[in-house]
Amino acid sequence: MPYDVTIMPDEPTSTNRIRQRRISLGLTQAELAARAGISRTAVTAIEGERLAPSVDAALAIARSLESSVEELFGQGQGGPATDVWAWAPPMESAPCWQAEIGGRRVHYPASSSPMLSLLPDRQLRNKWAADAKVADETLVMACCDPAAGLLASQFAAMTGLRLLVLPRASRQAVEMLRDGLVHLAGLHLSTREKPDRNVNLVRTTLGDDFQAIRLANWQEGIALEPSSSCRSIRSVLASKLTWVGREPGSGARQCLDRLLENRPGPRRTARDHHGVVEAVRSGWADAGICVQLASVEAGLKFLPVQEEAFDVCFPTALADDRRVKAFLNVIRSVAYRRLLADLPGYDTQETGELCGGRV
């Protein structure tokens, strides 16, 4: 949970200047959205003070309502961003990364490194770092994709913006999105047999106003030492192996539980796919579930178990955020799709397609 969070009201207050001005001009939310070039969902969230608009959106709304930004977003409406920690820092002056999300500046302690190594924005000295430009140009995604560093590099090269990736399991990622601590959440619970698992988890957690985009379909399976005599899933299950698992709520744990059925779960757990292969490679475990890319990079034997859909979701209210728009342009680009398709176990035929949610 975040620290020092300001809870915004669920319904527009009687002093909401955007709502008052819109009504005085006889405009509906849909009409204002059309004039300003943003979604109706975003207008609803801004009027309800659950979303702070970007600078471009604020200017567009002001022009549409024949007002100045100061009149609509002065003190008490869309003021300075609230600073919060995404999780408790190890010390008050801890270095951190920062990003603006929904009108708040969220700080991420650098002691928990994102998948893509970046220098922290600055060392805090008993006060908040207030570099608004850095925060406004940072997009944050929680996921466990071992190829997220490649995406972050491509995103920076194509847009000049920054993608900060936080290593989290599927359920954890969606919960961070619900709490307003990330812009995007990646999850891979859907299989060919149960294709709606991703959308169902997001809908249960966020409601109906979200979009889910397919990033890739990938292979998840069993990582084993190269010298292992096991050559099939049946032989693995017939052997007395020590397993390393993932935490409940992760796609890898879901896959392992299905394989083991009523057998006891693993005693050891890893934080991500790289942790699984490191446990096997180091001899702490005989087998573990991970995506093919992680296993191949570690030089391990890999036995495919199932194909999973890896989707990225975000609230519809963020659909007009320029960082989110830039992200969608990158993953739909020919250059990125070619890079991703070259990785072991990644299928990009559906990359960039809308696969759930209400637009």
PDB file of N, CA, C and O in Angstrom, residues 250-321:
ATOM      1  N   SER A 250       0.777 -15.846  -9.295  1.00  0.00           N
ATOM      2  CA  SER A 250       1.628 -15.708 -10.478  1.00  0.00           C
ATOM      3  C   SER A 250       1.226 -16.744 -11.516  1.00  0.00           C
ATOM      4  O   SER A 250       0.695 -17.815 -11.191  1.00  0.00           O
ATOM      5  N   GLY A 251       1.507 -16.454 -12.788  1.00  0.00           N
ATOM      6  CA  GLY A 251       1.191 -17.398 -13.840  1.00  0.00           C
ATOM      7  C   GLY A 251       1.991 -18.681 -13.723  1.00  0.00           C
ATOM      8  O   GLY A 251       1.488 -19.781 -13.985  1.00  0.00           O
ATOM      9  N   ALA A 252       3.276 -18.561 -13.312  1.00  0.00           N
ATOM     10  CA  ALA A 252       4.117 -19.746 -13.172  1.00  0.00           C
ATOM     11  C   ALA A 252       3.613 -20.660 -12.060  1.00  0.00           C
ATOM     12  O   ALA A 252       3.640 -21.890 -12.189  1.00  0.00           O
ATOM     13  N   ARG A 253       3.136 -20.075 -10.957  1.00  0.00           N
ATOM     14  CA  ARG A 253       2.618 -20.897  -9.856  1.00  0.00           C
ATOM     15  C   ARG A 253       1.329 -21.596 -10.273  1.00  0.00           C
ATOM     16  O   ARG A 253       1.075 -22.757  -9.916  1.00  0.00           O
ATOM     17  N   GLN A 254       0.513 -20.911 -11.030  1.00  0.00           N
ATOM     18  CA  GLN A 254      -0.717 -21.502 -11.544  1.00  0.00           C
ATOM     19  C   GLN A 254      -0.400 -22.726 -12.396  1.00  0.00           C
ATOM     20  O   GLN A 254      -1.044 -23.777 -12.293  1.00  0.00           O
ATOM     21  N   CYS A 255       0.627 -22.600 -13.239  1.00  0.00           N
ATOM     22  CA  CYS A 255       1.045 -23.707 -14.094  1.00  0.00           C
ATOM     23  C   CYS A 255       1.586 -24.865 -13.261  1.00  0.00           C
ATOM     24  O   CYS A 255       1.251 -26.033 -13.497  1.00  0.00           O
ATOM     25  N   LEU A 256       2.418 -24.569 -12.258  1.00  0.00           N
ATOM     26  CA  LEU A 256       2.995 -25.614 -11.420  1.00  0.00           C
ATOM     27  C   LEU A 256       1.930 -26.332 -10.602  1.00  0.00           C
ATOM     28  O   LEU A 256       1.949 -27.572 -10.483  1.00  0.00           O
ATOM     29  N   ASP A 257       0.987 -25.586 -10.043  1.00  0.00           N
ATOM     30  CA  ASP A 257      -0.083 -26.214  -9.259  1.00  0.00           C
ATOM     31  C   ASP A 257      -0.898 -27.175 -10.110  1.00  0.00           C
ATOM     32  O   ASP A 257      -1.348 -28.227  -9.638  1.00  0.00           O
ATOM     33  N   ARG A 258      -1.105 -26.803 -11.375  1.00  0.00           N
ATOM     34  CA  ARG A 258      -1.856 -27.686 -12.269  1.00  0.00           C
ATOM     35  C   ARG A 258      -1.075 -28.972 -12.548  1.00  0.00           C
ATOM     36  O   ARG A 258      -1.645 -30.062 -12.589  1.00  0.00           O
ATOM     37  N   LEU A 259       0.244 -28.851 -12.679  1.00  0.00           N
ATOM     38  CA  LEU A 259       1.069 -30.025 -12.929  1.00  0.00           C
ATOM     39  C   LEU A 259       1.120 -30.961 -11.720  1.00  0.00           C
ATOM     40  O   LEU A 259       0.980 -32.179 -11.839  1.00  0.00           O
ATOM     41  N   LEU A 260       1.321 -30.371 -10.545  1.00  0.00           N
ATOM     42  CA  LEU A 260       1.490 -31.177  -9.337  1.00  0.00           C
ATOM     43  C   LEU A 260       0.165 -31.673  -8.776  1.00  0.00           C
ATOM     44  O   LEU A 260       0.148 -32.575  -7.934  1.00  0.00           O
ATOM     45  N   GLU A 261      -0.934 -31.066  -9.174  1.00  0.00           N
ATOM     46  CA  GLU A 261      -2.277 -31.416  -8.714  1.00  0.00           C
ATOM     47  C   GLU A 261      -2.333 -31.405  -7.188  1.00  0.00           C
ATOM     48  O   GLU A 261      -2.168 -30.363  -6.577  1.00  0.00           O
ATOM     49  N   ASN A 262      -2.546 -32.557  -6.564  1.00  0.00           N
ATOM     50  CA  ASN A 262      -2.728 -32.587  -5.105  1.00  0.00           C
ATOM     51  C   ASN A 262      -1.433 -32.814  -4.334  1.00  0.00           C
ATOM     52  O   ASN A 262      -1.452 -33.027  -3.120  1.00  0.00           O
ATOM     53  N   ARG A 263      -0.307 -32.761  -5.022  1.00  0.00           N
ATOM     54  CA  ARG A 263       0.966 -32.943  -4.332  1.00  0.00           C
ATOM     55  C   ARG A 263       1.319 -31.679  -3.548  1.00  0.00           C
ATOM     56  O   ARG A 263       0.830 -30.579  -3.855  1.00  0.00           O
ATOM     57  N   PRO A 264       2.173 -31.802  -2.534  1.00  0.00           N
ATOM     58  CA  PRO A 264       2.602 -30.617  -1.773  1.00  0.00           C
ATOM     59  C   PRO A 264       3.277 -29.598  -2.677  1.00  0.00           C
ATOM     60  O   PRO A 264       3.985 -29.961  -3.631  1.00  0.00           O
ATOM     61  N   GLY A 265       3.066 -28.318  -2.387  1.00  0.00           N
ATOM     62  CA  GLY A 265       3.684 -27.260  -3.171  1.00  0.00           C
ATOM     63  C   GLY A 265       5.160 -27.129  -2.861  1.00  0.00           C
ATOM     64  O   GLY A 265       5.686 -27.757  -1.937  1.00  0.00           O
ATOM     65  N   PRO A 266       5.873 -26.322  -3.626  1.00  0.00           N
ATOM     66  CA  PRO A 266       7.321 -26.165  -3.431  1.00  0.00           C
ATOM     67  C   PRO A 266       7.643 -25.460  -2.111  1.00  0.00           C
ATOM     68  O   PRO A 266       6.896 -24.587  -1.663  1.00  0.00           O
ATOM     69  N   ARG A 267       8.753 -25.851  -1.500  1.00  0.00           N
ATOM     70  CA  ARG A 267       9.180 -25.206  -0.257  1.00  0.00           C
ATOM     71  C   ARG A 267       9.914 -23.896  -0.525  1.00  0.00           C
ATOM     72  O   ARG A 267       9.933 -23.013   0.316  1.00  0.00           O
ATOM     73  N   ARG A 268      10.514 -23.797  -1.691  1.00  0.00           N
ATOM     74  CA  ARG A 268      11.267 -22.593  -2.040  1.00  0.00           C
ATOM     75  C   ARG A 268      10.497 -21.807  -3.098  1.00  0.00           C
ATOM     76  O   ARG A 268       9.902 -22.383  -4.001  1.00  0.00           O
ATOM     77  N   THR A 269      10.535 -20.495  -2.983  1.00  0.00           N
ATOM     78  CA  THR A 269       9.883 -19.648  -3.985  1.00  0.00           C
ATOM     79  C   THR A 269      10.870 -18.616  -4.507  1.00  0.00           C
ATOM     80  O   THR A 269      11.765 -18.162  -3.782  1.00  0.00           O
ATOM     81  N   ALA A 270      10.708 -18.250  -5.772  1.00  0.00           N
ATOM     82  CA  ALA A 270      11.546 -17.239  -6.414  1.00  0.00           C
ATOM     83  C   ALA A 270      10.691 -16.032  -6.761  1.00  0.00           C
ATOM     84  O   ALA A 270       9.486 -16.152  -6.984  1.00  0.00           O
ATOM     85  N   ARG A 271      11.319 -14.899  -6.848  1.00  0.00           N
ATOM     86  CA  ARG A 271      10.591 -13.663  -7.086  1.00  0.00           C
ATOM     87  C   ARG A 271      10.145 -13.512  -8.534  1.00  0.00           C
ATOM     88  O   ARG A 271       9.112 -12.917  -8.815  1.00  0.00           O
ATOM     89  N   ASP A 272      10.935 -14.046  -9.462  1.00  0.00           N
ATOM     90  CA  ASP A 272      10.607 -13.885 -10.874  1.00  0.00           C
ATOM     91  C   ASP A 272      11.183 -15.047 -11.664  1.00  0.00           C
ATOM     92  O   ASP A 272      11.752 -15.994 -11.094  1.00  0.00           O
ATOM     93  N   HIS A 273      11.059 -14.977 -12.982  1.00  0.00           N
ATOM     94  CA  HIS A 273      11.533 -16.066 -13.836  1.00  0.00           C
ATOM     95  C   HIS A 273      13.048 -16.246 -13.736  1.00  0.00           C
ATOM     96  O   HIS A 273      13.547 -17.376 -13.758  1.00  0.00           O
ATOM     97  N   HIS A 274      13.766 -15.129 -13.635  1.00  0.00           N
ATOM     98  CA  HIS A 274      15.217 -15.220 -13.493  1.00  0.00           C
ATOM     99  C   HIS A 274      15.590 -15.902 -12.179  1.00  0.00           C
ATOM    100  O   HIS A 274      16.570 -16.647 -12.119  1.00  0.00           O
ATOM    101  N   GLY A 275      14.812 -15.657 -11.122  1.00  0.00           N
ATOM    102  CA  GLY A 275      15.070 -16.310  -9.849  1.00  0.00           C
ATOM    103  C   GLY A 275      14.879 -17.813  -9.919  1.00  0.00           C
ATOM    104  O   GLY A 275      15.610 -18.584  -9.288  1.00  0.00           O
ATOM    105  N   VAL A 276      13.886 -18.244 -10.717  1.00  0.00           N
ATOM    106  CA  VAL A 276      13.636 -19.671 -10.890  1.00  0.00           C
ATOM    107  C   VAL A 276      14.834 -20.343 -11.555  1.00  0.00           C
ATOM    108  O   VAL A 276      15.346 -21.369 -11.074  1.00  0.00           O
ATOM    109  N   VAL A 277      15.307 -19.787 -12.668  1.00  0.00           N
ATOM    110  CA  VAL A 277      16.416 -20.429 -13.386  1.00  0.00           C
ATOM    111  C   VAL A 277      17.706 -20.350 -12.583  1.00  0.00           C
ATOM    112  O   VAL A 277      18.538 -21.274 -12.659  1.00  0.00           O
ATOM    113  N   GLU A 278      17.880 -19.294 -11.808  1.00  0.00           N
ATOM    114  CA  GLU A 278      19.088 -19.201 -10.993  1.00  0.00           C
ATOM    115  C   GLU A 278      19.095 -20.273  -9.910  1.00  0.00           C
ATOM    116  O   GLU A 278      20.147 -20.853  -9.600  1.00  0.00           O
ATOM    117  N   ALA A 279      17.923 -20.563  -9.340  1.00  0.00           N
ATOM    118  CA  ALA A 279      17.827 -21.616  -8.327  1.00  0.00           C
ATOM    119  C   ALA A 279      18.176 -22.978  -8.924  1.00  0.00           C
ATOM    120  O   ALA A 279      18.869 -23.784  -8.294  1.00  0.00           O
ATOM    121  N   VAL A 280      17.710 -23.239 -10.144  1.00  0.00           N
ATOM    122  CA  VAL A 280      18.013 -24.512 -10.797  1.00  0.00           C
ATOM    123  C   VAL A 280      19.482 -24.574 -11.195  1.00  0.00           C
ATOM    124  O   VAL A 280      20.173 -25.580 -10.965  1.00  0.00           O
ATOM    125  N   ARG A 281      19.973 -23.514 -11.783  1.00  0.00           N
ATOM    126  CA  ARG A 281      21.364 -23.506 -12.251  1.00  0.00           C
ATOM    127  C   ARG A 281      22.350 -23.618 -11.092  1.00  0.00           C
ATOM    128  O   ARG A 281      23.424 -24.200 -11.233  1.00  0.00           O
ATOM    129  N   SER A 282      21.981 -23.064  -9.939  1.00  0.00           N
ATOM    130  CA  SER A 282      22.868 -23.096  -8.781  1.00  0.00           C
ATOM    131  C   SER A 282      22.750 -24.373  -7.959  1.00  0.00           C
ATOM    132  O   SER A 282      23.486 -24.558  -6.991  1.00  0.00           O
ATOM    133  N   GLY A 283      21.799 -25.243  -8.321  1.00  0.00           N
ATOM    134  CA  GLY A 283      21.638 -26.495  -7.612  1.00  0.00           C
ATOM    135  C   GLY A 283      20.763 -26.424  -6.379  1.00  0.00           C
ATOM    136  O   GLY A 283      20.669 -27.402  -5.624  1.00  0.00           O
ATOM    137  N   TRP A 284      20.088 -25.306  -6.155  1.00  0.00           N
ATOM    138  CA  TRP A 284      19.175 -25.188  -5.007  1.00  0.00           C
ATOM    139  C   TRP A 284      17.866 -25.919  -5.274  1.00  0.00           C
ATOM    140  O   TRP A 284      17.125 -26.227  -4.354  1.00  0.00           O
ATOM    141  N   ALA A 285      17.573 -26.170  -6.546  1.00  0.00           N
ATOM    142  CA  ALA A 285      16.367 -26.894  -6.927  1.00  0.00           C
ATOM    143  C   ALA A 285      16.669 -27.699  -8.184  1.00  0.00           C
ATOM    144  O   ALA A 285      17.614 -27.392  -8.929  1.00  0.00           O
ATOM    145  N   ASP A 286      15.870 -28.736  -8.407  1.00  0.00           N
ATOM    146  CA  ASP A 286      16.039 -29.566  -9.598  1.00  0.00           C
ATOM    147  C   ASP A 286      15.204 -29.074 -10.767  1.00  0.00           C
ATOM    148  O   ASP A 286      15.544 -29.337 -11.933  1.00  0.00           O
ATOM    149  N   ALA A 287      14.098 -28.414 -10.470  1.00  0.00           N
ATOM    150  CA  ALA A 287      13.182 -28.005 -11.535  1.00  0.00           C
ATOM    151  C   ALA A 287      12.374 -26.797 -11.098  1.00  0.00           C
ATOM    152  O   ALA A 287      12.175 -26.553  -9.900  1.00  0.00           O
ATOM    153  N   GLY A 288      11.894 -26.041 -12.077  1.00  0.00           N
ATOM    154  CA  GLY A 288      11.050 -24.887 -11.802  1.00  0.00           C
ATOM    155  C   GLY A 288      10.297 -24.474 -13.050  1.00  0.00           C
ATOM    156  O   GLY A 288      10.696 -24.822 -14.167  1.00  0.00           O
ATOM    157  N   ILE A 289       9.200 -23.744 -12.863  1.00  0.00           N
ATOM    158  CA  ILE A 289       8.398 -23.264 -13.987  1.00  0.00           C
ATOM    159  C   ILE A 289       8.820 -21.842 -14.340  1.00  0.00           C
ATOM    160  O   ILE A 289       8.902 -20.965 -13.465  1.00  0.00           O
ATOM    161  N   CYS A 290       9.059 -21.593 -15.619  1.00  0.00           N
ATOM    162  CA  CYS A 290       9.421 -20.253 -16.079  1.00  0.00           C
ATOM    163  C   CYS A 290       9.110 -20.152 -17.566  1.00  0.00           C
ATOM    164  O   CYS A 290       8.738 -21.134 -18.206  1.00  0.00           O
ATOM    165  N   VAL A 291       9.264 -18.959 -18.126  1.00  0.00           N
ATOM    166  CA  VAL A 291       9.080 -18.803 -19.569  1.00  0.00           C
ATOM    167  C   VAL A 291      10.337 -19.287 -20.285  1.00  0.00           C
ATOM    168  O   VAL A 291      11.435 -19.327 -19.710  1.00  0.00           O
ATOM    169  N   GLN A 292      10.189 -19.651 -21.537  1.00  0.00           N
ATOM    170  CA  GLN A 292      11.281 -20.261 -22.281  1.00  0.00           C
ATOM    171  C   GLN A 292      12.506 -19.359 -22.369  1.00  0.00           C
ATOM    172  O   GLN A 292      13.645 -19.824 -22.281  1.00  0.00           O
ATOM    173  N   LEU A 293      12.295 -18.052 -22.553  1.00  0.00           N
ATOM    174  CA  LEU A 293      13.412 -17.132 -22.706  1.00  0.00           C
ATOM    175  C   LEU A 293      14.362 -17.211 -21.516  1.00  0.00           C
ATOM    176  O   LEU A 293      15.580 -17.285 -21.685  1.00  0.00           O
ATOM    177  N   ALA A 294      13.827 -17.205 -20.299  1.00  0.00           N
ATOM    178  CA  ALA A 294      14.675 -17.237 -19.109  1.00  0.00           C
ATOM    179  C   ALA A 294      15.483 -18.522 -19.048  1.00  0.00           C
ATOM    180  O   ALA A 294      16.662 -18.523 -18.682  1.00  0.00           O
ATOM    181  N   SER A 295      14.855 -19.643 -19.404  1.00  0.00           N
ATOM    182  CA  SER A 295      15.541 -20.927 -19.374  1.00  0.00           C
ATOM    183  C   SER A 295      16.661 -20.987 -20.411  1.00  0.00           C
ATOM    184  O   SER A 295      17.777 -21.441 -20.120  1.00  0.00           O
ATOM    185  N   VAL A 296      16.392 -20.530 -21.619  1.00  0.00           N
ATOM    186  CA  VAL A 296      17.385 -20.554 -22.687  1.00  0.00           C
ATOM    187  C   VAL A 296      18.574 -19.665 -22.342  1.00  0.00           C
ATOM    188  O   VAL A 296      19.743 -20.042 -22.542  1.00  0.00           O
ATOM    189  N   GLU A 297      18.296 -18.466 -21.810  1.00  0.00           N
ATOM    190  CA  GLU A 297      19.376 -17.554 -21.450  1.00  0.00           C
ATOM    191  C   GLU A 297      20.281 -18.153 -20.379  1.00  0.00           C
ATOM    192  O   GLU A 297      21.483 -17.865 -20.333  1.00  0.00           O
ATOM    193  N   ALA A 298      19.712 -18.982 -19.495  1.00  0.00           N
ATOM    194  CA  ALA A 298      20.492 -19.601 -18.425  1.00  0.00           C
ATOM    195  C   ALA A 298      21.172 -20.891 -18.866  1.00  0.00           C
ATOM    196  O   ALA A 298      21.894 -21.517 -18.077  1.00  0.00           O
ATOM    197  N   GLY A 299      20.950 -21.337 -20.108  1.00  0.00           N
ATOM    198  CA  GLY A 299      21.560 -22.549 -20.603  1.00  0.00           C
ATOM    199  C   GLY A 299      20.958 -23.815 -20.032  1.00  0.00           C
ATOM    200  O   GLY A 299      21.633 -24.847 -19.936  1.00  0.00           O
ATOM    201  N   LEU A 300      19.678 -23.777 -19.667  1.00  0.00           N
ATOM    202  CA  LEU A 300      19.009 -24.927 -19.070  1.00  0.00           C
ATOM    203  C   LEU A 300      18.175 -25.685 -20.099  1.00  0.00           C
ATOM    204  O   LEU A 300      17.833 -25.157 -21.158  1.00  0.00           O
ATOM    205  N   LYS A 301      17.823 -26.912 -19.765  1.00  0.00           N
ATOM    206  CA  LYS A 301      16.893 -27.689 -20.576  1.00  0.00           C
ATOM    207  C   LYS A 301      15.486 -27.165 -20.331  1.00  0.00           C
ATOM    208  O   LYS A 301      15.141 -26.798 -19.209  1.00  0.00           O
ATOM    209  N   PHE A 302      14.675 -27.125 -21.378  1.00  0.00           N
ATOM    210  CA  PHE A 302      13.325 -26.576 -21.249  1.00  0.00           C
ATOM    211  C   PHE A 302      12.317 -27.530 -21.864  1.00  0.00           C
ATOM    212  O   PHE A 302      12.469 -27.944 -23.016  1.00  0.00           O
ATOM    213  N   LEU A 303      11.280 -27.869 -21.086  1.00  0.00           N
ATOM    214  CA  LEU A 303      10.192 -28.705 -21.571  1.00  0.00           C
ATOM    215  C   LEU A 303       8.914 -27.871 -21.601  1.00  0.00           C
ATOM    216  O   LEU A 303       8.387 -27.499 -20.548  1.00  0.00           O
ATOM    217  N   PRO A 304       8.381 -27.527 -22.773  1.00  0.00           N
ATOM    218  CA  PRO A 304       7.167 -26.706 -22.844  1.00  0.00           C
ATOM    219  C   PRO A 304       5.977 -27.406 -22.183  1.00  0.00           C
ATOM    220  O   PRO A 304       5.792 -28.605 -22.340  1.00  0.00           O
ATOM    221  N   VAL A 305       5.190 -26.612 -21.446  1.00  0.00           N
ATOM    222  CA  VAL A 305       3.977 -27.127 -20.799  1.00  0.00           C
ATOM    223  C   VAL A 305       2.734 -26.506 -21.410  1.00  0.00           C
ATOM    224  O   VAL A 305       1.775 -27.199 -21.750  1.00  0.00           O
ATOM    225  N   GLN A 306       2.742 -25.178 -21.576  1.00  0.00           N
ATOM    226  CA  GLN A 306       1.558 -24.513 -22.110  1.00  0.00           C
ATOM    227  C   GLN A 306       1.928 -23.182 -22.732  1.00  0.00           C
ATOM    228  O   GLN A 306       2.948 -22.572 -22.395  1.00  0.00           O
ATOM    229  N   GLU A 307       1.086 -22.729 -23.668  1.00  0.00           N
ATOM    230  CA  GLU A 307       1.216 -21.389 -24.226  1.00  0.00           C
ATOM    231  C   GLU A 307       0.328 -20.448 -23.427  1.00  0.00           C
ATOM    232  O   GLU A 307      -0.812 -20.777 -23.123  1.00  0.00           O
ATOM    233  N   GLU A 308       0.865 -19.300 -23.091  1.00  0.00           N
ATOM    234  CA  GLU A 308       0.121 -18.314 -22.305  1.00  0.00           C
ATOM    235  C   GLU A 308       0.040 -16.996 -23.059  1.00  0.00           C
ATOM    236  O   GLU A 308       0.939 -16.656 -23.837  1.00  0.00           O
ATOM    237  N   ALA A 309      -1.010 -16.258 -22.800  1.00  0.00           N
ATOM    238  CA  ALA A 309      -1.174 -14.919 -23.357  1.00  0.00           C
ATOM    239  C   ALA A 309      -0.642 -13.913 -22.350  1.00  0.00           C
ATOM    240  O   ALA A 309      -1.108 -13.864 -21.218  1.00  0.00           O
ATOM    241  N   PHE A 310       0.344 -13.122 -22.774  1.00  0.00           N
ATOM    242  CA  PHE A 310       0.886 -12.067 -21.926  1.00  0.00           C
ATOM    243  C   PHE A 310       0.256 -10.753 -22.368  1.00  0.00           C
ATOM    244  O   PHE A 310       0.513 -10.258 -23.465  1.00  0.00           O
ATOM    245  N   ASP A 311      -0.613 -10.193 -21.510  1.00  0.00           N
ATOM    246  CA  ASP A 311      -1.345  -8.970 -21.817  1.00  0.00           C
ATOM    247  C   ASP A 311      -0.900  -7.832 -20.900  1.00  0.00           C
ATOM    248  O   ASP A 311      -0.476  -8.058 -19.766  1.00  0.00           O
ATOM    249  N   VAL A 312      -1.044  -6.617 -21.403  1.00  0.00           N
ATOM    250  CA  VAL A 312      -0.782  -5.405 -20.615  1.00  0.00           C
ATOM    251  C   VAL A 312      -2.083  -4.637 -20.516  1.00  0.00           C
ATOM    252  O   VAL A 312      -2.765  -4.407 -21.525  1.00  0.00           O
ATOM    253  N   CYS A 313      -2.463  -4.240 -19.297  1.00  0.00           N
ATOM    254  CA  CYS A 313      -3.736  -3.540 -19.111  1.00  0.00           C
ATOM    255  C   CYS A 313      -3.502  -2.188 -18.452  1.00  0.00           C
ATOM    256  O   CYS A 313      -2.473  -1.948 -17.813  1.00  0.00           O
ATOM    257  N   PHE A 314      -4.485  -1.296 -18.634  1.00  0.00           N
ATOM    258  CA  PHE A 314      -4.443   0.028 -18.017  1.00  0.00           C
ATOM    259  C   PHE A 314      -5.865   0.563 -17.923  1.00  0.00           C
ATOM    260  O   PHE A 314      -6.745   0.180 -18.715  1.00  0.00           O
ATOM    261  N   PRO A 315      -6.155   1.454 -16.960  1.00  0.00           N
ATOM    262  CA  PRO A 315      -7.497   2.035 -16.858  1.00  0.00           C
ATOM    263  C   PRO A 315      -7.802   2.884 -18.091  1.00  0.00           C
ATOM    264  O   PRO A 315      -6.921   3.551 -18.628  1.00  0.00           O
ATOM    265  N   THR A 316      -9.049   2.862 -18.519  1.00  0.00           N
ATOM    266  CA  THR A 316      -9.441   3.667 -19.680  1.00  0.00           C
ATOM    267  C   THR A 316      -9.186   5.150 -19.439  1.00  0.00           C
ATOM    268  O   THR A 316      -8.925   5.903 -20.381  1.00  0.00           O
ATOM    269  N   ALA A 317      -9.223   5.577 -18.184  1.00  0.00           N
ATOM    270  CA  ALA A 317      -8.969   6.985 -17.863  1.00  0.00           C
ATOM    271  C   ALA A 317      -7.563   7.417 -18.250  1.00  0.00           C
ATOM    272  O   ALA A 317      -7.300   8.613 -18.410  1.00  0.00           O
ATOM    273  N   LEU A 318      -6.638   6.461 -18.414  1.00  0.00           N
ATOM    274  CA  LEU A 318      -5.275   6.800 -18.808  1.00  0.00           C
ATOM    275  C   LEU A 318      -5.050   6.672 -20.313  1.00  0.00           C
ATOM    276  O   LEU A 318      -3.930   6.851 -20.793  1.00  0.00           O
ATOM    277  N   ALA A 319      -6.103   6.379 -21.064  1.00  0.00           N
ATOM    278  CA  ALA A 319      -5.941   6.149 -22.503  1.00  0.00           C
ATOM    279  C   ALA A 319      -5.428   7.384 -23.234  1.00  0.00           C
ATOM    280  O   ALA A 319      -4.794   7.266 -24.286  1.00  0.00           O
ATOM    281  N   ASP A 320      -5.680   8.575 -22.699  1.00  0.00           N
ATOM    282  CA  ASP A 320      -5.237   9.805 -23.346  1.00  0.00           C
ATOM    283  C   ASP A 320      -3.887  10.286 -22.835  1.00  0.00           C
ATOM    284  O   ASP A 320      -3.379  11.311 -23.302  1.00  0.00           O
ATOM    285  N   ASP A 321      -3.305   9.584 -21.880  1.00  0.00           N
ATOM    286  CA  ASP A 321      -1.985   9.952 -21.374  1.00  0.00           C
ATOM    287  C   ASP A 321      -0.962   9.751 -22.491  1.00  0.00           C
ATOM    288  O   ASP A 321      -0.907   8.696 -23.122  1.00  0.00           O
TER     289      ASP A 321
END
